Coordinates of C-alpha atoms in Angstrom, one line a residue:
Chain M
M8 CA 0.0 0.0 0.0
T9 CA 1.3 3.5 -0.9
A10 CA 1.3 6.4 1.5
R11 CA -1.5 8.8 1.1
G12 CA -3.1 11.8 2.8
D13 CA -2.0 12.8 6.3
P14 CA -0.3 10.3 8.7
I15 CA -2.8 8.8 11.1
I16 CA -0.1 8.4 13.7
Q17 CA 2.7 10.9 14.0
L18 CA 5.5 10.7 16.6
T19 CA 8.0 13.6 16.7
D20 CA 11.1 13.4 18.8
V21 CA 9.5 11.2 21.4
H22 CA 11.5 10.6 24.6
K23 CA 10.7 8.4 27.5
W24 CA 12.5 7.7 30.8
F25 CA 11.9 5.0 33.3
G26 CA 13.6 6.6 36.3
R27 CA 17.1 7.1 35.0
L28 CA 16.7 4.7 32.2
H29 CA 16.3 6.5 28.8
V30 CA 14.2 4.0 26.9
L31 CA 13.0 6.1 24.0
R32 CA 15.6 8.5 22.6
G33 CA 14.0 10.7 20.1
I34 CA 11.6 8.6 18.0
D35 CA 10.2 10.0 14.8
L36 CA 7.7 7.8 13.1
E37 CA 4.7 8.4 10.8
V38 CA 2.1 5.8 10.0
W39 CA -0.4 6.3 7.2
P40 CA -4.0 5.1 7.1
G41 CA -4.2 1.5 6.0
E42 CA -0.5 0.9 6.5
V43 CA 0.9 -2.2 8.3
V44 CA 4.1 -1.3 10.2
V45 CA 6.0 -4.1 12.0
V46 CA 8.3 -3.0 14.8
C47 CA 11.1 -5.3 15.6
G48 CA 14.3 -5.2 17.6
P49 CA 16.2 -6.9 20.4
S50 CA 14.5 -7.0 23.8
G51 CA 14.9 -3.8 25.7
S52 CA 15.1 -1.8 22.5
G53 CA 12.0 0.2 23.5
K54 CA 9.6 -1.3 20.9
S55 CA 6.8 -2.2 23.4
T56 CA 7.2 1.1 25.2
L57 CA 6.8 2.8 21.9
I58 CA 3.5 1.3 21.0
R59 CA 2.2 1.6 24.6
C60 CA 2.9 5.4 24.2
I61 CA 0.6 5.5 21.1
N62 CA -2.5 4.9 23.3
R63 CA -0.8 6.4 26.4
L64 CA -0.6 3.3 28.5
E65 CA 2.8 4.9 29.0
R66 CA 3.2 8.7 29.2
H67 CA 5.9 10.1 27.0
D68 CA 8.2 12.7 28.7
R69 CA 9.1 14.8 25.7
G70 CA 8.1 15.3 22.0
R71 CA 4.7 15.1 20.4
I72 CA 2.4 12.2 19.6
V73 CA -0.6 12.9 17.4
V74 CA -3.1 10.1 16.7
D75 CA -5.9 10.7 14.2
G76 CA -5.5 14.5 14.6
I77 CA -5.6 14.4 18.4
E78 CA -2.5 15.2 20.4
L79 CA -1.8 13.1 23.4
T80 CA -1.4 15.3 26.4
D81 CA -2.3 15.2 30.1
D82 CA -5.8 16.1 29.1
L83 CA -7.7 12.9 29.9
R84 CA -10.5 13.7 27.4
H85 CA -7.9 13.5 24.6
V86 CA -6.5 10.3 25.9
D87 CA -10.0 8.7 26.1
A88 CA -10.8 10.0 22.6
V89 CA -7.7 8.4 21.2
R90 CA -8.3 5.1 23.1
R91 CA -11.8 4.8 21.6
E92 CA -10.2 4.8 18.1
V93 CA -7.2 2.6 18.9
G94 CA -7.5 -1.1 19.6
M95 CA -4.8 -2.9 21.6
V96 CA -3.8 -6.5 21.7
F97 CA -1.5 -7.7 24.5
Q98 CA 1.1 -10.4 24.8
Q99 CA -0.8 -11.8 27.8
F100 CA -4.3 -11.5 26.1
N101 CA -5.7 -9.8 29.3
L102 CA -9.2 -11.1 28.7
F103 CA -11.6 -10.5 31.6
P104 CA -11.7 -13.9 33.4
H105 CA -15.0 -13.2 35.1
L106 CA -16.9 -12.6 31.9
T107 CA -17.9 -14.9 29.1
V108 CA -16.3 -14.5 25.7
L109 CA -19.4 -12.7 24.4
Q110 CA -19.4 -10.4 27.5
N111 CA -15.7 -9.6 27.0
I112 CA -16.5 -8.4 23.5
T113 CA -19.7 -6.5 24.3
L114 CA -18.5 -4.7 27.5
A115 CA -16.8 -1.7 25.9
P116 CA -19.3 -1.1 23.0
T117 CA -22.2 -1.0 25.5
L118 CA -20.4 1.1 28.1
V119 CA -18.4 3.4 25.9
R120 CA -20.3 3.5 22.5
K121 CA -23.7 3.1 24.3
W122 CA -24.8 0.5 21.8
P123 CA -27.9 -1.4 22.8
R124 CA -27.1 -4.9 24.0
Q125 CA -28.7 -6.6 21.0
Q126 CA -26.6 -4.6 18.5
A127 CA -23.4 -5.2 20.6
E128 CA -24.1 -9.0 20.7
R129 CA -24.8 -9.2 17.0
V130 CA -21.5 -7.4 16.2
A131 CA -19.7 -9.7 18.7
R132 CA -21.0 -12.8 17.1
E133 CA -20.0 -11.6 13.7
L134 CA -16.5 -10.9 15.0
L135 CA -16.3 -14.4 16.6
E136 CA -17.3 -15.8 13.3
R137 CA -14.5 -13.8 11.6
V138 CA -11.8 -15.0 14.1
G139 CA -13.1 -18.6 13.6
I140 CA -14.6 -19.5 17.1
P141 CA -18.3 -18.7 16.9
E142 CA -19.0 -21.7 19.1
K143 CA -17.1 -20.2 22.1
A144 CA -19.4 -17.3 22.7
E145 CA -20.7 -18.6 26.0
S146 CA -17.3 -20.0 27.3
Y147 CA -15.1 -18.4 29.8
P148 CA -11.5 -17.4 28.9
S149 CA -10.1 -20.1 31.1
Q150 CA -11.8 -22.7 29.0
L151 CA -10.0 -21.6 25.9
S152 CA -6.6 -22.3 24.5
G153 CA -4.0 -19.5 24.3
G154 CA -4.6 -19.1 20.6
Q155 CA -8.3 -18.9 21.0
Q156 CA -7.9 -16.4 23.8
Q157 CA -5.8 -14.2 21.7
R158 CA -8.3 -14.3 18.9
V159 CA -11.1 -13.3 21.3
A160 CA -8.8 -10.4 22.4
I161 CA -8.5 -9.3 18.8
A162 CA -12.3 -9.5 18.4
R163 CA -12.8 -7.6 21.6
A164 CA -10.6 -4.8 20.3
L165 CA -12.3 -4.8 16.9
A166 CA -15.7 -4.5 18.5
M167 CA -15.0 -0.9 19.2
Q168 CA -14.5 -0.4 15.5
P169 CA -11.1 1.2 15.9
K170 CA -9.3 3.0 13.1
I171 CA -5.9 1.7 14.3
M172 CA -4.9 -1.7 15.9
L173 CA -1.8 -2.0 18.1
F174 CA -0.3 -5.5 18.7
D175 CA 2.2 -5.9 21.4
E176 CA 4.0 -9.2 20.8
P177 CA 0.7 -10.9 20.2
T178 CA 2.2 -14.4 19.6
S179 CA 5.0 -14.4 22.1
A180 CA 3.1 -16.1 24.9
L181 CA 1.6 -18.8 22.6
D182 CA 2.6 -22.4 22.1
P183 CA 4.2 -22.8 18.6
E184 CA 1.2 -24.7 17.1
M185 CA -1.1 -21.8 18.0
I186 CA 0.9 -18.9 16.5
Q187 CA -0.4 -19.4 12.9
E188 CA -4.1 -19.2 13.8
V189 CA -3.5 -15.8 15.4
L190 CA -1.3 -14.6 12.5
D191 CA -4.0 -15.7 10.1
V192 CA -6.5 -13.4 11.8
M193 CA -4.0 -10.5 11.7
R194 CA -3.3 -11.2 8.0
D195 CA -7.0 -11.1 7.3
L196 CA -7.3 -7.8 9.1
A197 CA -4.4 -6.3 7.1
R198 CA -6.0 -7.4 3.9
R199 CA -9.2 -5.5 4.9
G200 CA -7.1 -2.3 5.1
M201 CA -6.8 -1.9 8.9
T202 CA -4.0 0.4 10.0
M203 CA -1.8 -1.8 12.2
V204 CA 1.4 -1.3 14.3
V205 CA 2.7 -4.7 15.3
V206 CA 5.6 -5.5 17.6
T207 CA 6.6 -9.0 16.8
H208 CA 9.5 -11.4 16.2
E209 CA 7.6 -13.2 13.5
M210 CA 9.7 -12.3 10.5
G211 CA 7.8 -14.4 8.1
F212 CA 4.7 -12.4 9.0
A213 CA 6.6 -9.2 8.6
R214 CA 8.0 -10.1 5.2
E215 CA 4.5 -11.1 3.9
V216 CA 2.2 -8.6 5.5
A217 CA 4.1 -5.5 6.4
D218 CA 4.3 -2.4 4.3
R219 CA 7.2 -1.2 6.3
I220 CA 9.5 -2.7 8.9
V221 CA 10.9 -0.5 11.6
F222 CA 14.0 -1.8 13.4
M223 CA 14.7 -0.4 16.8
D224 CA 17.7 -0.6 19.0
E225 CA 18.6 1.1 22.3
G226 CA 15.6 3.4 22.1
T227 CA 16.1 4.7 18.6
V228 CA 14.7 3.8 15.1
V229 CA 17.8 2.5 13.4
E230 CA 16.2 1.7 10.1
A231 CA 12.7 1.7 8.5
A232 CA 12.2 0.1 5.1
P233 CA 9.7 -2.0 3.0
P234 CA 10.2 -5.7 3.7
H235 CA 12.1 -6.5 0.6
A236 CA 14.7 -3.8 1.1
F237 CA 14.8 -4.5 4.8
F238 CA 15.6 -8.2 4.5
S239 CA 17.7 -8.2 1.3
N240 CA 19.6 -5.1 1.7
P241 CA 19.7 -3.7 5.3
R242 CA 21.7 -0.5 5.4
H243 CA 22.9 -0.6 9.0
E244 CA 25.3 -2.9 10.7
R245 CA 23.0 -3.3 13.7
T246 CA 20.1 -4.4 11.5
R247 CA 22.3 -6.9 9.8
A248 CA 23.5 -8.3 13.2
F249 CA 19.9 -8.5 14.4
L250 CA 18.7 -10.2 11.3
S251 CA 21.5 -12.7 11.2
K252 CA 20.6 -13.8 14.7
I253 CA 16.8 -13.9 14.3
L254 CA 16.7 -15.5 10.8
R255 CA 19.2 -18.2 11.6
Chain P
M16 CA -23.3 -28.8 89.0
R17 CA -26.3 -26.6 88.9
W18 CA -27.8 -27.0 85.4
D19 CA -31.2 -25.8 86.8
V20 CA -29.6 -22.3 86.9
V21 CA -28.9 -22.5 83.2
A22 CA -32.5 -23.6 82.5
A23 CA -33.9 -20.8 84.7
N24 CA -31.8 -18.1 82.9
A25 CA -32.0 -19.5 79.4
T26 CA -34.3 -16.9 78.0
Y27 CA -32.2 -14.1 79.5
L28 CA -29.0 -15.5 77.9
L29 CA -30.7 -15.9 74.6
E30 CA -31.8 -12.2 74.8
G31 CA -28.1 -11.5 75.4
L32 CA -27.2 -13.5 72.3
R33 CA -29.7 -11.5 70.3
G34 CA -27.9 -8.3 71.5
T35 CA -24.6 -9.8 70.3
V36 CA -25.9 -10.7 66.9
A37 CA -27.7 -7.3 66.5
L38 CA -24.5 -5.4 67.5
G39 CA -22.4 -7.7 65.3
L40 CA -24.6 -7.3 62.2
L41 CA -24.8 -3.5 62.7
V42 CA -21.0 -3.2 62.9
M43 CA -20.5 -5.5 60.0
A44 CA -22.9 -3.5 57.8
L45 CA -21.6 0.0 58.8
G46 CA -17.9 -1.2 58.8
T47 CA -18.2 -2.7 55.4
V48 CA -19.7 0.4 53.8
L49 CA -17.2 2.8 55.5
G50 CA -14.3 0.4 54.9
F51 CA -15.0 0.2 51.2
G52 CA -14.9 4.0 50.9
V53 CA -11.7 4.1 52.9
G54 CA -10.1 1.3 51.0
L55 CA -10.9 2.9 47.6
A56 CA -9.4 6.2 48.9
R57 CA -6.3 4.3 49.8
L58 CA -5.8 3.6 46.1
G59 CA -5.7 7.2 45.2
R60 CA -3.4 10.1 46.0
G61 CA -3.4 13.4 47.8
V62 CA -5.4 14.5 50.8
L63 CA -8.0 11.7 50.6
Y64 CA -5.2 9.1 50.5
A65 CA -3.5 10.7 53.5
C66 CA -6.7 10.8 55.6
A67 CA -7.6 7.2 54.7
T68 CA -4.1 6.0 55.6
G69 CA -4.2 7.9 58.9
F70 CA -7.6 6.4 59.7
V71 CA -6.5 2.8 58.9
E72 CA -3.2 3.0 60.9
L73 CA -4.9 4.7 63.9
F74 CA -7.5 2.0 64.2
R75 CA -5.4 -1.0 63.3
D76 CA -2.5 -0.1 65.5
T77 CA -4.4 0.4 68.8
P78 CA -6.4 -2.2 70.8
L79 CA -10.1 -2.2 70.2
I80 CA -10.8 -2.2 74.0
M81 CA -8.8 1.0 74.3
Q82 CA -10.8 2.5 71.4
I83 CA -14.1 1.7 73.2
F84 CA -12.7 3.2 76.4
F85 CA -11.6 6.4 74.6
I86 CA -14.9 7.0 72.8
F87 CA -17.0 6.2 75.9
F88 CA -14.9 7.7 78.7
G89 CA -12.6 10.0 76.9
L90 CA -14.8 11.9 74.4
P91 CA -17.1 13.4 77.1
A92 CA -14.1 15.6 78.0
L93 CA -14.7 17.2 74.6
G94 CA -18.4 17.5 75.2
I95 CA -19.3 14.4 73.2
R96 CA -21.4 12.1 75.3
L97 CA -22.6 8.9 73.7
N98 CA -24.7 6.1 75.3
P99 CA -22.8 2.8 75.8
F100 CA -24.3 1.1 72.8
V101 CA -23.5 3.9 70.4
A102 CA -20.0 4.3 71.8
A103 CA -19.3 0.6 71.5
A104 CA -20.9 0.4 68.1
A105 CA -18.9 3.4 66.8
A106 CA -15.6 2.1 68.1
M107 CA -16.2 -1.3 66.6
T108 CA -17.4 0.2 63.3
F109 CA -14.2 2.2 62.9
F110 CA -12.2 -0.9 63.8
A111 CA -14.1 -3.0 61.3
A112 CA -13.8 -0.3 58.6
A113 CA -10.0 0.0 59.1
N114 CA -9.6 -3.7 58.6
T115 CA -12.1 -3.9 55.8
A116 CA -10.2 -1.1 54.0
E117 CA -7.0 -3.1 54.0
I118 CA -8.8 -6.1 52.7
V119 CA -10.5 -4.0 49.9
R120 CA -7.2 -2.3 49.0
G121 CA -5.2 -5.6 49.0
A122 CA -7.8 -7.4 46.8
I123 CA -8.0 -4.6 44.3
Q124 CA -4.2 -4.3 44.1
S125 CA -3.9 -8.1 43.6
I126 CA -5.7 -7.9 40.3
P127 CA -3.0 -7.9 37.5
R128 CA -2.2 -4.6 36.0
G129 CA -3.0 -6.0 32.5
Q130 CA -6.7 -6.0 33.5
W131 CA -6.6 -2.2 34.0
E132 CA -4.7 -1.7 30.8
A133 CA -7.1 -3.8 28.8
A134 CA -10.1 -2.0 30.2
R135 CA -8.6 1.5 29.7
S136 CA -7.3 0.7 26.2
L137 CA -10.9 -0.3 25.3
G138 CA -11.9 3.3 26.2
L139 CA -13.5 2.5 29.6
S140 CA -13.1 5.4 32.1
P141 CA -11.3 4.7 35.4
A142 CA -14.6 4.4 37.2
Q143 CA -16.0 2.0 34.6
S144 CA -12.9 -0.1 34.7
L145 CA -13.1 -0.4 38.5
R146 CA -16.9 -1.1 38.4
W147 CA -17.0 -3.7 35.6
V148 CA -13.6 -5.2 35.4
I149 CA -11.6 -4.9 38.6
L150 CA -14.2 -5.0 41.4
P151 CA -16.0 -8.1 40.2
Q152 CA -12.7 -10.0 40.4
A153 CA -11.5 -8.3 43.6
L154 CA -14.8 -9.0 45.4
R155 CA -14.2 -12.8 45.1
R156 CA -10.8 -12.4 46.6
M157 CA -12.3 -10.2 49.4
L158 CA -14.9 -12.8 50.5
P159 CA -12.8 -15.2 52.5
P160 CA -10.9 -12.5 54.5
M161 CA -14.1 -10.5 55.0
M162 CA -15.8 -13.6 56.5
G163 CA -12.9 -14.1 58.7
L164 CA -13.2 -10.5 59.9
F165 CA -16.9 -10.9 60.5
T166 CA -16.2 -13.9 62.7
T167 CA -13.6 -11.9 64.7
L168 CA -16.1 -9.0 65.0
L169 CA -18.8 -11.2 66.3
K170 CA -16.6 -12.5 69.1
D171 CA -15.2 -9.0 69.8
T172 CA -18.7 -7.7 70.4
S173 CA -18.1 -9.2 73.9
L174 CA -15.8 -6.2 74.5
A175 CA -18.9 -4.0 74.6
A176 CA -19.6 -5.7 78.0
I177 CA -16.9 -3.4 79.6
V178 CA -19.2 -0.4 79.0
N179 CA -22.2 -2.4 80.1
V180 CA -23.9 -2.8 76.7
F181 CA -26.4 -5.6 76.9
E182 CA -25.2 -8.5 74.9
L183 CA -24.2 -12.1 75.6
T184 CA -21.2 -11.6 77.8
T185 CA -23.0 -8.9 79.9
A186 CA -26.0 -11.2 80.3
G187 CA -23.7 -14.0 81.4
R188 CA -21.9 -11.8 83.9
R189 CA -25.1 -10.6 85.4
V190 CA -26.4 -14.2 85.8
V191 CA -23.1 -15.3 87.4
E192 CA -23.2 -12.3 89.8
R193 CA -26.7 -13.4 90.9
T194 CA -26.2 -17.1 91.0
L195 CA -22.4 -17.6 91.4
A196 CA -22.7 -20.6 88.9
S197 CA -19.6 -19.5 87.1
F198 CA -18.7 -22.8 85.6
E199 CA -22.1 -23.6 84.1
I200 CA -23.0 -20.1 82.9
W201 CA -19.6 -19.3 81.2
L202 CA -19.6 -22.8 79.6
V203 CA -23.0 -22.1 78.1
V204 CA -22.0 -18.6 77.1
A205 CA -18.9 -20.0 75.3
A206 CA -21.1 -22.7 73.6
L207 CA -23.5 -20.0 72.3
Y208 CA -20.6 -18.0 70.8
F209 CA -19.2 -21.1 69.3
L210 CA -22.6 -22.1 67.8
V211 CA -22.7 -18.8 66.0
C212 CA -19.1 -18.5 64.9
Y213 CA -18.3 -22.1 64.0
P214 CA -20.6 -22.2 60.9
L215 CA -19.2 -18.9 59.8
S216 CA -15.7 -20.3 60.1
V217 CA -16.6 -23.5 58.2
A218 CA -18.3 -21.5 55.5
T219 CA -15.2 -19.4 55.1
Q220 CA -12.9 -22.4 54.7
R221 CA -15.3 -24.0 52.1
L222 CA -15.4 -20.7 50.2
E223 CA -11.7 -20.5 50.2
R224 CA -11.2 -24.0 48.9
R225 CA -13.8 -23.3 46.2
L226 CA -12.1 -20.1 45.1
V227 CA -8.7 -21.7 45.0
A228 CA -10.1 -24.6 42.9
E229 CA -11.7 -22.1 40.5
T230 CA -8.7 -20.0 39.9
A231 CA -6.4 -23.0 39.5

């Protein structure tokens, strides 16, 4: 997909400290509508912190983050406005264990979007169909496999009809045989034109689905390029070193 | 052994038991409501947090019997005169609330941070996240320690006897003073406390086992 219009996510010189640890050191990044950006890099490179800043689960200390025309500041109304438009999928799924799958998905649309229950449930069942587990609507999260839980988590985020989806290592907590079923759902989502920022080590997925791959190291963006250029002709030594380790 | 004394005073002792249960239920209800508020305040910051923390420490780090003495015998010096029942109930309510607050705070803080993050990232407000995601899970964790606290409170209503509130221990003492049948009366009084508290204690243990099994 080619870049068009204004960026839907724009980070300008973003810095973040955890105490004395400088985890983001001046990040500049633009994501255009419909683009799939994969963020990779060694652990501790700041990639999770970066996408957690995009919906302000972490507060950046310096620089500007503008999402869908709204700047993230201490103004909670702005934060809530951004969160309504940005879905997030976590490494640990974070499903609500006391609610059924259906209730997990309908909770936010009924509370935040004020949809009537019937409408919310209809949308939830459609989404469960889409992620391939319509028969699990009345189950509780603990009765599902990891892969199924993560697919429910994706459906839950999609129920809010977000413009952007953030994925924070969505397959890292999964058994190997369950990784593909989650990646399939994400592939389908990308094909439908969803704007996605994905932190992952799944280089096969990145090569196939990403429009751009961003390589981070020590809190900076070292290199950002389309998959072909990124894998076949990485410009930086650090990227080459990382790729040689991860693609072995 | 003079069991006829017990039979002759059975009605009176049962009235005392009724006083115990009434005081216990009142203190549990008020203490739970107040304790929830204080416990939630302990999760925040600023003045509210400081006041809540002060309250909790004050009533958890002093003996209940002293709190009753202070409220009943001490406060009149400031012009606050309470009848014995109100004084004992007030002291016990504060004591219950301080302990409830810690149970509430502990249970809420034991819910993984990811639950907050998931709720907030879906656009739920902090209040909605608490109400629909955190509290339903935290309540289950509060139940066993709350029931333990209730059992303790029910027994501790006996401290109200020191300011002459009419409850089971007071009733027992008055019968003993009249009849001198210490052994028989205190044995029966102890049995009555046991009859009320034991089922509570068993229920708590069952509940704990069930919750552990469910979360496993």
